[in-house]
Coordinates of C-alpha atoms and ligand atoms in Angstrom, one line a residue:
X702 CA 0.0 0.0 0.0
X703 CA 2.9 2.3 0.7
X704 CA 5.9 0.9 -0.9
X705 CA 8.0 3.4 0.9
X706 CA 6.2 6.2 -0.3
X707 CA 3.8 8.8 2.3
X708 CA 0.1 7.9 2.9
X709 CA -2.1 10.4 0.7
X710 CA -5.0 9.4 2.2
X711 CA -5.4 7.6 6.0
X712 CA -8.2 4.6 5.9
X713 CA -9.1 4.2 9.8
X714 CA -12.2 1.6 10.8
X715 CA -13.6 1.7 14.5
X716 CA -12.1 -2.3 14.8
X717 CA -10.7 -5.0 12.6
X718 CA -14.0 -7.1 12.5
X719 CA -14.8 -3.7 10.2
X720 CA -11.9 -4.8 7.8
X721 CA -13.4 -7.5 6.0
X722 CA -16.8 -5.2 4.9
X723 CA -14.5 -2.1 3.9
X724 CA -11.1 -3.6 2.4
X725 CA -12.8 -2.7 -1.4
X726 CA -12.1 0.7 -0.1
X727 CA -8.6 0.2 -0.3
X728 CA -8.7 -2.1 -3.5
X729 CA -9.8 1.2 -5.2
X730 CA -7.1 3.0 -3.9
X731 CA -4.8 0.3 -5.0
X732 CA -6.6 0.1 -8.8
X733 CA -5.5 3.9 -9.0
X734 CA -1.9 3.5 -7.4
X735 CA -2.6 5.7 -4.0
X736 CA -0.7 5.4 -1.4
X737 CA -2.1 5.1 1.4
X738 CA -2.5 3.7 5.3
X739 CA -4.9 1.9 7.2
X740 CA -5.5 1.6 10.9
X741 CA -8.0 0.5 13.6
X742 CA -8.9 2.9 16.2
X743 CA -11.8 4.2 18.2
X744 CA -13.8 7.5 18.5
X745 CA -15.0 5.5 21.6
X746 CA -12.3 3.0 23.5
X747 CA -9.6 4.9 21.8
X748 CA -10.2 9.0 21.9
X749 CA -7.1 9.9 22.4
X750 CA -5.7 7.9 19.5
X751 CA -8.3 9.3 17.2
X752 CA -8.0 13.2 18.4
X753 CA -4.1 12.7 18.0
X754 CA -4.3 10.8 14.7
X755 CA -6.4 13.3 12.8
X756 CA -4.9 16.6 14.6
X757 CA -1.2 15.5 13.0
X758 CA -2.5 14.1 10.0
X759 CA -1.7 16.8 7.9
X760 CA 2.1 17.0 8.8
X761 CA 2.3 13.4 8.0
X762 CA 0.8 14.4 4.5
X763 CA -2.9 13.1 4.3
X764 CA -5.1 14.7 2.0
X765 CA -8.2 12.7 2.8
X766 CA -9.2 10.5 5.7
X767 CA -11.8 7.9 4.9
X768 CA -13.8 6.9 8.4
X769 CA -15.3 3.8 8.7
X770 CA -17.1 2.3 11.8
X771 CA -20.5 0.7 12.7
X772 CA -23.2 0.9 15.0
X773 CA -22.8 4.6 17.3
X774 CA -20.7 5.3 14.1
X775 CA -19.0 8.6 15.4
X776 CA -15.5 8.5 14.2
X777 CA -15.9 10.2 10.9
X778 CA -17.2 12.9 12.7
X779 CA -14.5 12.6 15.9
X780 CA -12.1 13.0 13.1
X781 CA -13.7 16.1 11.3
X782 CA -13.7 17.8 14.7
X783 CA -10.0 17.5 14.7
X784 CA -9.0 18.4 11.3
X785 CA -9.3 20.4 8.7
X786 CA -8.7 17.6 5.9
X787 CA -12.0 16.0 3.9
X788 CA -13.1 12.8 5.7
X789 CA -15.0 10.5 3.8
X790 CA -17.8 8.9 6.4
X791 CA -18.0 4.5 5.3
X792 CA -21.0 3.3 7.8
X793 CA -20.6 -0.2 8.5
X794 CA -23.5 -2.7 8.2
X795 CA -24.4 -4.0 11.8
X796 CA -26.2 -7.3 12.4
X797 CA -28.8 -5.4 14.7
X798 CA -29.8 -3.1 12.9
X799 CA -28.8 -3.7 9.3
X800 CA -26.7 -0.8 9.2
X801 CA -29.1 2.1 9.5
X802 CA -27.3 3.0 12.8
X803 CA -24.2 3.5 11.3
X804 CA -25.5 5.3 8.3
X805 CA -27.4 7.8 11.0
X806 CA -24.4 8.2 12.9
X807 CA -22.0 9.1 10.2
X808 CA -24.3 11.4 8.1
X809 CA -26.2 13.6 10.7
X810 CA -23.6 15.7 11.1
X811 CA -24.5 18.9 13.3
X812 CA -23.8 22.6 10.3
X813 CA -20.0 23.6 10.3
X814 CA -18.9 20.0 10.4
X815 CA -18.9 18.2 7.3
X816 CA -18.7 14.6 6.4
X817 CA -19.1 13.4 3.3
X818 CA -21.0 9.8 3.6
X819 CA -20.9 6.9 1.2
X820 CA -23.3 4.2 1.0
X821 CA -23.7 0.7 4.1
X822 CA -22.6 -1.9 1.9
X823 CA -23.3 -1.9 -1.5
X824 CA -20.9 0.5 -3.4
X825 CA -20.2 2.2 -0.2
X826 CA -16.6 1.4 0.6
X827 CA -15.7 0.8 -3.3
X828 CA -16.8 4.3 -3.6
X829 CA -15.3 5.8 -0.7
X830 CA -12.1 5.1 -2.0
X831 CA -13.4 6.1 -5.1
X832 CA -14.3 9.5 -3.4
X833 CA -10.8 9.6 -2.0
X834 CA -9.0 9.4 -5.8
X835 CA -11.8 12.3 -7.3
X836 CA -10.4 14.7 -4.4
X837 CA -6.9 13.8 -5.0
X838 CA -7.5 14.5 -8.6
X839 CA -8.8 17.7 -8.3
X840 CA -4.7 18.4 -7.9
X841 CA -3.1 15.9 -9.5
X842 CA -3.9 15.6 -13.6
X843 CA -2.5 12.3 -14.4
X844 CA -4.8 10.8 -11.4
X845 CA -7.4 13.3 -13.6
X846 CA -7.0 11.7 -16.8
X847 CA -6.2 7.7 -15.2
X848 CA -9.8 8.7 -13.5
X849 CA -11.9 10.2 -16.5
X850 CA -9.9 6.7 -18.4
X851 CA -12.0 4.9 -15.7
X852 CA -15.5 6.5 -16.9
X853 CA -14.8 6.0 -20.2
X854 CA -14.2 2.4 -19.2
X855 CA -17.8 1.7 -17.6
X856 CA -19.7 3.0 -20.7
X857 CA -17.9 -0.3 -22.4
X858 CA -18.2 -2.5 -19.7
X859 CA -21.5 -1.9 -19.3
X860 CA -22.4 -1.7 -23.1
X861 CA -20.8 -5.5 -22.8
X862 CA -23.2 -6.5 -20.2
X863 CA -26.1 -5.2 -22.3
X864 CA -25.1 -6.7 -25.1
X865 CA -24.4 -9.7 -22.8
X866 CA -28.2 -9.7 -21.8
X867 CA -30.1 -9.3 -25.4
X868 CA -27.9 -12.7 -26.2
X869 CA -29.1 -14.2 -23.4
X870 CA -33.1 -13.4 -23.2
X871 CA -33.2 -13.3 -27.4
X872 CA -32.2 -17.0 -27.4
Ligands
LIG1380 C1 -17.7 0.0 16.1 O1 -18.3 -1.1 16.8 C2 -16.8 -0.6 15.2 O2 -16.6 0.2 14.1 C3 -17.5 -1.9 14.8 O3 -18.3 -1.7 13.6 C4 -18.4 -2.1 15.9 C5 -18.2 -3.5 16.6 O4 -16.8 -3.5 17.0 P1 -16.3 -4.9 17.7 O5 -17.1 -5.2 18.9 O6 -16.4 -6.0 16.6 O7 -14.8 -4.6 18.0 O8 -17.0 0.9 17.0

């Protein structure tokens, strides 16, 4: 993920039983080459970690912190509290209550704090990485053009899948 190079963008989960829902997060990172970090801490049974990770995280040389817990989901916004980076919000799915906890947590964030949240499950981690590359870009033009490469690439793709489907219910 780093290949001695710095982190550009921090992905931090609430605990590692989180790791197995959000790890497309960082597969999209790696599709686009991003260096980047990825740690467990807690808004909750680890403040001080959080408050000290996110307060020095633009020394280290973040640009973007993705968040991603479950349940009383508040670590995207613990984070946002203590930086001045974009943190992307990924609400975990929880058996209890399917995820809708964590969704609430993470987005109702109170005016002059912002989170940006992606979807529980679903695209939601594959796109908060995804997120994390479109803010990077915004700086960065060959991330630009390797992204607007990547748009280009779905109209096939899903052109093929069309296509795919006419064979299949035209038999
Ligand atoms: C949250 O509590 C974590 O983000 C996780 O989704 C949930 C459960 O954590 P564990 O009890 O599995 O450590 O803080």
């Amino acid at each position: 993920m780093l290949n001695n190079r710095t982190a550009l963008v921090g992905i931090i989960m609430g605990s590692d039983s989180d790791w197995p829902k959000i790890k497309k997060a960082s597969a999209a990172l790696e599709e686009f080459d991003v260096p980047h970090e990825v740690r467990v801490m807690s808004a909750h049974r680890t403040p001080d970690v959080v408050s000290e990770y996110a307060s020095t995280a633009i020394e280290r040389g973040l640009k973007v912190i993705i968040a991603a817990a479950g349940g009383a989901a508040h670590l995207a916004g613990v984070v946002a509290a203590h930086t001045t980076l974009p943190v992307v919000g990924l609400p975990v799915p929880t058996p209890d209550l399917g995820g809708l906890d964590s969704l609430l947590s993470t987005v109702q964030m109170p005016g002059d704090v912002p989170v940006a949240s992606v979807a529980v499950g679903m695209g939601g981690p594959r796109n908060a990485g995804l997120f994390a590359v479109q803010i990077l870009a915004v700086s960065d033009k060959d991330l630009q053009t390797k992204f607007a490469q990547f748009k280009k690439d779905l109209t096939a793709k899903i052109a093929a899948k069309d296509a795919g489907l006419q064979r299949e219910i035209n038999r």
